[in-house]
Coordinates of C-alpha atoms and ligand atoms in Angstrom, one line a residue:
M1 CA 24.8 -15.1 -58.7
S2 CA 28.1 -13.3 -57.4
D3 CA 27.2 -13.9 -54.0
T4 CA 27.0 -18.5 -55.1
H5 CA 30.1 -20.4 -54.8
R6 CA 28.3 -22.5 -56.9
F7 CA 26.3 -23.1 -59.2
E8 CA 24.9 -25.5 -61.8
I9 CA 24.8 -24.4 -65.4
P10 CA 21.5 -25.5 -66.5
T11 CA 21.3 -28.5 -68.5
S12 CA 17.8 -27.4 -69.3
L13 CA 18.3 -24.5 -71.1
S14 CA 17.8 -24.6 -75.6
D15 CA 20.2 -23.4 -77.4
A16 CA 19.2 -19.9 -77.6
S17 CA 18.8 -19.2 -73.7
I18 CA 22.3 -20.8 -73.1
Y19 CA 24.0 -17.9 -74.8
Q20 CA 22.6 -15.6 -73.2
F21 CA 23.1 -17.7 -69.8
F22 CA 26.5 -17.0 -71.0
D23 CA 26.5 -13.3 -71.8
K24 CA 24.5 -12.4 -68.9
N25 CA 26.8 -13.5 -67.0
F26 CA 30.8 -14.2 -68.3
D27 CA 31.4 -10.7 -67.2
T28 CA 31.0 -11.4 -63.4
W29 CA 32.9 -14.5 -64.0
Y30 CA 36.0 -13.7 -65.2
K31 CA 36.2 -10.8 -62.2
C32 CA 35.7 -13.7 -60.2
F33 CA 38.3 -16.1 -61.6
V34 CA 40.7 -13.1 -61.8
K35 CA 40.4 -11.8 -58.1
H36 CA 40.2 -15.3 -57.0
W37 CA 43.6 -16.7 -59.2
S38 CA 46.0 -13.1 -58.4
T39 CA 45.4 -13.3 -55.1
H40 CA 45.9 -17.2 -54.8
H41 CA 49.7 -16.5 -53.5
L42 CA 48.2 -14.6 -50.1
T43 CA 45.3 -17.7 -49.8
H44 CA 46.4 -21.1 -51.2
P45 CA 50.0 -20.2 -52.9
C46 CA 52.5 -23.0 -55.1
R47 CA 54.2 -24.8 -53.2
A48 CA 57.6 -25.1 -53.6
K49 CA 59.6 -28.0 -54.2
D50 CA 62.9 -28.6 -51.9
A51 CA 62.9 -25.3 -51.7
E52 CA 62.4 -24.0 -55.3
I53 CA 61.3 -20.9 -56.5
N54 CA 57.9 -21.7 -57.7
G55 CA 56.8 -17.7 -58.7
C56 CA 54.0 -17.3 -56.9
M57 CA 52.9 -13.8 -58.7
L58 CA 56.8 -12.6 -59.2
A59 CA 55.8 -10.7 -62.0
F60 CA 53.1 -10.8 -64.9
V61 CA 53.8 -12.6 -67.4
I62 CA 51.5 -11.8 -70.1
D63 CA 52.1 -13.8 -74.0
G64 CA 50.5 -14.6 -76.4
M65 CA 49.0 -18.3 -78.7
Q66 CA 47.1 -17.6 -81.8
K67 CA 47.4 -21.8 -82.7
V68 CA 44.3 -21.3 -81.6
A69 CA 42.7 -19.2 -84.4
R70 CA 39.6 -18.7 -85.1
P71 CA 37.6 -17.3 -88.8
I72 CA 36.2 -14.6 -87.5
C73 CA 34.1 -10.8 -89.3
K74 CA 36.2 -8.8 -90.6
N75 CA 35.6 -5.9 -88.9
K76 CA 39.4 -5.0 -88.3
N77 CA 38.2 -1.4 -87.2
K78 CA 34.9 -1.3 -84.5
C79 CA 35.6 0.3 -81.7
I80 CA 35.3 0.4 -78.1
T81 CA 36.7 3.3 -75.5
T82 CA 38.0 3.0 -72.0
E83 CA 39.4 4.8 -69.4
E84 CA 42.2 4.7 -69.9
F85 CA 41.8 5.2 -73.9
P86 CA 38.8 7.3 -74.1
D87 CA 39.4 8.0 -77.6
F88 CA 39.1 5.0 -79.8
L89 CA 40.7 1.2 -79.1
Y90 CA 39.8 -0.6 -82.8
I91 CA 39.7 -4.0 -81.1
G92 CA 38.4 -5.4 -84.2
C93 CA 35.1 -7.9 -83.6
G94 CA 34.7 -11.9 -82.2
N95 CA 32.3 -12.4 -84.5
T96 CA 31.5 -15.9 -86.3
P97 CA 30.2 -13.9 -89.9
K98 CA 27.4 -15.1 -91.2
S99 CA 27.7 -14.8 -94.6
K100 CA 29.8 -14.3 -97.9
T101 CA 30.7 -10.4 -97.1
G102 CA 32.7 -12.1 -94.4
L103 CA 30.9 -9.6 -92.0
C104 CA 29.2 -10.8 -88.5
E105 CA 25.7 -10.1 -88.6
T106 CA 25.6 -6.7 -86.6
C107 CA 28.3 -5.2 -88.2
Q108 CA 26.7 -5.9 -92.1
Q109 CA 23.7 -2.8 -90.8
Q110 CA 26.8 -0.8 -90.6
R111 CA 29.2 2.2 -92.0
I112 CA 32.4 0.5 -91.6
L113 CA 35.9 2.1 -90.0
S114 CA 39.0 1.8 -93.5
D115 CA 41.5 1.8 -92.1
N116 CA 42.5 5.9 -92.9
E117 CA 38.8 7.1 -91.4
T118 CA 41.4 5.4 -88.0
C119 CA 44.0 7.7 -85.7
L120 CA 46.1 4.5 -86.1
T121 CA 47.9 5.7 -89.4
T122 CA 48.7 9.2 -86.8
N123 CA 49.6 8.1 -84.3
D124 CA 52.9 6.9 -82.5
D125 CA 53.1 3.2 -83.2
N126 CA 55.3 3.5 -86.4
G127 CA 58.3 2.7 -85.7
I128 CA 58.8 0.9 -82.6
Y129 CA 57.6 -2.7 -83.8
D130 CA 60.2 -2.4 -85.9
D131 CA 63.0 0.3 -85.4
P132 CA 65.2 -0.3 -88.8
T133 CA 68.5 0.9 -86.6
T134 CA 68.2 -1.7 -83.4
G135 CA 66.3 -4.2 -85.2
C136 CA 64.0 -5.5 -82.2
N137 CA 62.4 -7.8 -84.5
V138 CA 58.9 -8.1 -83.6
S139 CA 56.9 -7.0 -86.2
R140 CA 52.9 -9.0 -86.5
E141 CA 50.3 -8.3 -89.2
D142 CA 46.6 -8.6 -88.8
R143 CA 46.2 -12.6 -90.4
F144 CA 43.4 -12.9 -93.1
V145 CA 43.0 -16.2 -95.7
D146 CA 41.9 -14.2 -98.2
V147 CA 40.5 -10.3 -98.3
D148 CA 37.1 -11.4 -97.5
K149 CA 38.3 -13.7 -94.6
K150 CA 40.0 -12.5 -91.8
I151 CA 41.0 -14.8 -88.5
S152 CA 41.0 -14.2 -85.0
Q153 CA 45.2 -14.1 -83.5
G154 CA 44.0 -16.2 -81.4
I155 CA 44.6 -15.6 -77.2
I156 CA 46.6 -13.1 -74.9
Y157 CA 46.9 -14.3 -71.5
T158 CA 48.4 -13.5 -68.1
I159 CA 50.4 -15.3 -66.6
S160 CA 51.7 -16.3 -62.9
P161 CA 55.5 -17.4 -63.6
C162 CA 54.0 -20.5 -61.2
G163 CA 52.3 -21.3 -63.7
V164 CA 48.5 -19.7 -62.7
I165 CA 46.5 -18.0 -66.1
I166 CA 45.5 -14.4 -63.9
G167 CA 44.2 -13.2 -66.8
F168 CA 43.3 -13.5 -71.0
D169 CA 41.4 -11.8 -73.3
E170 CA 41.3 -13.1 -77.5
L171 CA 43.0 -11.1 -80.1
Y172 CA 40.3 -10.1 -82.6
R173 CA 43.8 -8.2 -84.6
S174 CA 47.8 -7.9 -84.5
E175 CA 49.0 -7.9 -81.1
S176 CA 50.0 -4.4 -80.3
C177 CA 51.1 -2.4 -77.5
F178 CA 47.5 -0.7 -77.4
M179 CA 45.8 -4.0 -77.0
T180 CA 48.3 -5.7 -74.4
L181 CA 48.2 -2.9 -72.6
W182 CA 44.0 -2.7 -73.0
H183 CA 44.0 -6.7 -71.1
L184 CA 46.5 -6.3 -69.1
F185 CA 44.0 -2.6 -67.7
K186 CA 41.6 -4.5 -67.5
I187 CA 43.3 -7.5 -65.4
I188 CA 44.3 -4.4 -62.6
R189 CA 41.1 -2.7 -62.2
L190 CA 39.3 -6.5 -62.0
I191 CA 41.6 -6.7 -58.5
D192 CA 40.4 -5.5 -55.4
V193 CA 42.5 -1.8 -54.6
Y194 CA 43.2 -3.3 -51.0
N195 CA 45.5 -5.5 -53.2
Y196 CA 48.0 -3.7 -54.9
K197 CA 50.3 -4.0 -52.5
Y198 CA 50.4 -7.7 -52.5
L199 CA 50.7 -7.8 -56.6
P200 CA 53.9 -7.9 -58.4
S201 CA 55.4 -5.1 -60.3
I202 CA 57.2 -6.7 -62.4
I203 CA 55.5 -7.6 -66.1
I204 CA 57.4 -10.1 -68.9
Y205 CA 56.8 -9.4 -72.4
D206 CA 58.1 -10.3 -75.3
N207 CA 57.8 -6.5 -77.1
A208 CA 58.2 -5.6 -73.8
C209 CA 60.5 -2.0 -75.2
S210 CA 58.2 -1.8 -77.4
L211 CA 55.3 -1.7 -75.1
F212 CA 57.5 0.4 -72.6
I213 CA 57.6 3.5 -74.6
Y214 CA 54.5 3.3 -76.2
F215 CA 53.2 3.5 -72.7
W216 CA 55.3 6.7 -71.8
N217 CA 54.8 8.3 -74.3
R218 CA 51.0 8.7 -73.6
Y219 CA 51.0 7.7 -70.0
K220 CA 49.2 11.2 -68.5
N221 CA 49.3 13.1 -72.0
N222 CA 46.7 15.2 -72.4
E223 CA 47.0 14.4 -76.5
I224 CA 43.7 13.6 -77.8
N225 CA 44.7 9.6 -80.4
R226 CA 48.1 9.5 -78.5
R227 CA 46.6 10.0 -74.6
I228 CA 47.1 6.7 -72.0
V229 CA 44.5 8.5 -68.7
K230 CA 45.9 7.7 -65.1
T231 CA 43.3 5.7 -63.7
P232 CA 44.5 3.0 -60.9
S233 CA 44.9 0.7 -63.2
S234 CA 47.3 2.2 -65.4
E235 CA 49.1 4.5 -62.5
F236 CA 50.0 0.8 -61.3
V237 CA 51.5 -0.9 -64.8
S238 CA 53.6 3.1 -63.9
K239 CA 55.1 2.1 -60.8
C240 CA 56.1 -1.7 -63.5
S241 CA 59.4 -2.7 -64.1
F242 CA 58.6 -4.1 -67.9
F243 CA 61.6 -7.2 -68.7
I244 CA 61.8 -8.9 -72.0
D245 CA 61.3 -13.0 -71.5
R246 CA 64.6 -14.9 -71.5
F247 CA 63.6 -16.2 -74.5
H248 CA 63.4 -13.1 -76.9
Q249 CA 65.5 -11.9 -75.1
P250 CA 68.4 -12.0 -78.4
N251 CA 65.7 -10.3 -80.6
H252 CA 66.5 -7.7 -79.0
R253 CA 69.2 -4.9 -80.4
R254 CA 68.4 -1.6 -78.1
P255 CA 70.9 -0.1 -75.7
M256 CA 67.6 -0.2 -73.0
C257 CA 67.0 -4.0 -74.5
Q258 CA 69.4 -4.7 -73.5
K259 CA 70.2 -3.0 -69.8
D260 CA 66.7 -2.2 -68.5
R261 CA 64.7 -4.5 -70.3
N262 CA 66.8 -6.8 -68.6
I263 CA 66.0 -9.3 -66.8
D264 CA 69.0 -10.9 -66.1
F265 CA 71.0 -7.6 -66.5
K266 CA 73.6 -7.1 -63.5
T267 CA 71.0 -4.4 -60.9
N268 CA 68.8 -6.4 -60.9
S269 CA 67.3 -8.7 -57.9
E270 CA 68.8 -12.4 -56.6
T271 CA 64.9 -13.1 -56.9
T272 CA 64.0 -11.6 -59.9
K273 CA 66.7 -13.5 -61.8
K274 CA 65.8 -16.4 -61.0
I275 CA 61.7 -16.3 -62.6
N276 CA 60.4 -18.2 -64.9
T277 CA 60.0 -16.4 -67.8
E278 CA 58.8 -19.1 -70.0
A279 CA 56.1 -20.4 -68.1
A280 CA 53.5 -19.4 -71.0
E281 CA 55.3 -21.3 -73.2
Q282 CA 54.9 -23.9 -70.7
R283 CA 51.3 -23.1 -70.2
N284 CA 50.1 -23.2 -74.7
S285 CA 51.7 -27.0 -75.2
V286 CA 48.4 -27.9 -72.9
L287 CA 46.8 -25.4 -74.5
K288 CA 47.6 -26.9 -77.9
Q289 CA 46.1 -30.3 -76.9
Y290 CA 42.2 -28.2 -77.1
Q291 CA 43.7 -25.9 -80.7
N292 CA 40.4 -28.3 -82.6
A293 CA 37.6 -27.4 -80.0
L294 CA 38.9 -23.7 -79.6
S295 CA 39.4 -22.6 -83.0
S296 CA 36.2 -24.1 -83.9
Y297 CA 33.8 -22.4 -81.2
S298 CA 31.7 -19.3 -81.8
G299 CA 33.0 -15.9 -80.3
Q300 CA 30.3 -16.5 -77.7
K301 CA 30.9 -20.1 -76.6
V302 CA 34.5 -19.3 -76.9
R303 CA 35.4 -17.6 -74.1
V304 CA 33.4 -19.9 -71.4
A305 CA 35.2 -22.2 -73.3
Y306 CA 38.9 -20.9 -72.8
L307 CA 37.6 -19.8 -69.1
I308 CA 36.6 -23.4 -68.3
L309 CA 39.9 -24.7 -69.4
F310 CA 41.9 -22.2 -67.7
H311 CA 39.9 -22.0 -64.5
L312 CA 41.3 -26.0 -64.5
M313 CA 43.9 -25.7 -66.1
N314 CA 45.2 -23.4 -62.7
C315 CA 43.6 -25.8 -60.3
E316 CA 45.7 -28.7 -61.8
R317 CA 48.6 -26.5 -61.8
N318 CA 48.6 -25.3 -58.2
T319 CA 50.2 -27.2 -55.6
C320 CA 48.8 -25.5 -52.1
D321 CA 49.1 -28.4 -49.4
N322 CA 45.3 -30.2 -48.7
Q323 CA 42.8 -27.6 -50.1
F324 CA 40.9 -28.0 -53.2
E325 CA 41.9 -31.4 -53.8
Y326 CA 38.5 -31.9 -54.9
N327 CA 39.8 -29.4 -58.2
R328 CA 42.8 -31.3 -58.7
R329 CA 41.0 -34.6 -58.8
Y330 CA 38.2 -32.9 -61.3
A331 CA 40.7 -31.0 -63.5
T332 CA 42.8 -33.9 -63.8
K333 CA 40.0 -35.6 -65.2
V334 CA 39.7 -33.8 -67.9
P335 CA 42.2 -34.8 -70.3
S336 CA 41.7 -34.3 -74.1
S337 CA 40.1 -32.0 -76.1
K338 CA 37.7 -35.4 -76.8
S339 CA 36.5 -34.8 -73.2
L340 CA 37.1 -30.8 -72.9
I341 CA 34.0 -30.9 -75.8
I342 CA 32.0 -33.3 -74.3
F343 CA 32.4 -31.2 -70.7
L344 CA 31.0 -28.5 -72.9
K345 CA 28.3 -29.8 -74.4
E346 CA 26.8 -31.9 -71.2
Y347 CA 27.4 -27.8 -69.5
P348 CA 28.0 -30.3 -65.7
T349 CA 28.1 -28.5 -62.4
V350 CA 31.3 -25.9 -62.2
R351 CA 32.4 -25.9 -59.3
N352 CA 33.8 -22.4 -58.9
K353 CA 35.1 -21.9 -54.7
I354 CA 36.2 -18.5 -54.7
Ligands
LIG1 ZN1 51.0 -20.4 -58.3
LIG2 ZN1 56.7 -15.8 -75.7
LIG3 ZN1 31.1 -8.2 -86.7
LIG4 ZN1 63.9 -4.4 -77.5

């Protein structure tokens, strides 16, 4: 399916096989999404109004949205490994819980790791979120409704300052540095290396100080459980500047937060100082309209819903000249959460001219 520019989600598939269809193709679709939108400034840049800087791919702005949280399996120590994190990443389980146990079918048959069986307690996360002396107030906790019910943390996503979304991941546990880096490395890995030179070298995040400390404590470190391996993605990140978004800047008191992590610091370039760091807040208000639908979907359905929704939001947002008019008109025809539900139910044609 990777070489087609346009395809139809088959309406004839039964409920079970539509999920198979989604699962089989999701990675390919997500890759197309990331590749397309991360280079949109080269192929169809957002038009600037009256010489105003729209910030098309001037930075990676990373933010979370908790309002779209949904019930998930309570196995928060389900883990994966990646090239950058060859030890363990405890990302949790996003499956819909099946029974009173609060676990999904798969996790019910497995031994669940307790917190002290993970290496999370021995790593150097402690203290970097809430520094008692400097007081950068950015701590986050996993959310449980009660001991047996867990809800997700919504999503984390990366956006260009022009408002175009580049990539997203659901968060099954609290938005910690390793989750944020995992999300970012995954995006960079999907972009062709020959396009790296066109990508921004600025990362904007509300907890940029902790992210910076975490990354540099671990990058190219050889110690097991404390290492981030050098790969094209992590090397790319190592060359980026990390800044706090302007809205959260006043909460940050570390010396580096006033200077190196401060996007408005006097030695930064004029272009950097003009970057819109609140693009995500503006997208969050759009996303909020879909909150009820998104927080009621199953794990299998919701990621496809995000993919379609973000693609349509991007099409509507991207104001390039005389291109993709069809997409733009189509996107503006999906204005409410009700239409999104109908839209997803009917599995219509997804036009993804890539
Ligand atoms: Zn743009
Ligand atoms: Zn924010
Ligand atoms: Zn599970
Ligand atoms: Zn700080």
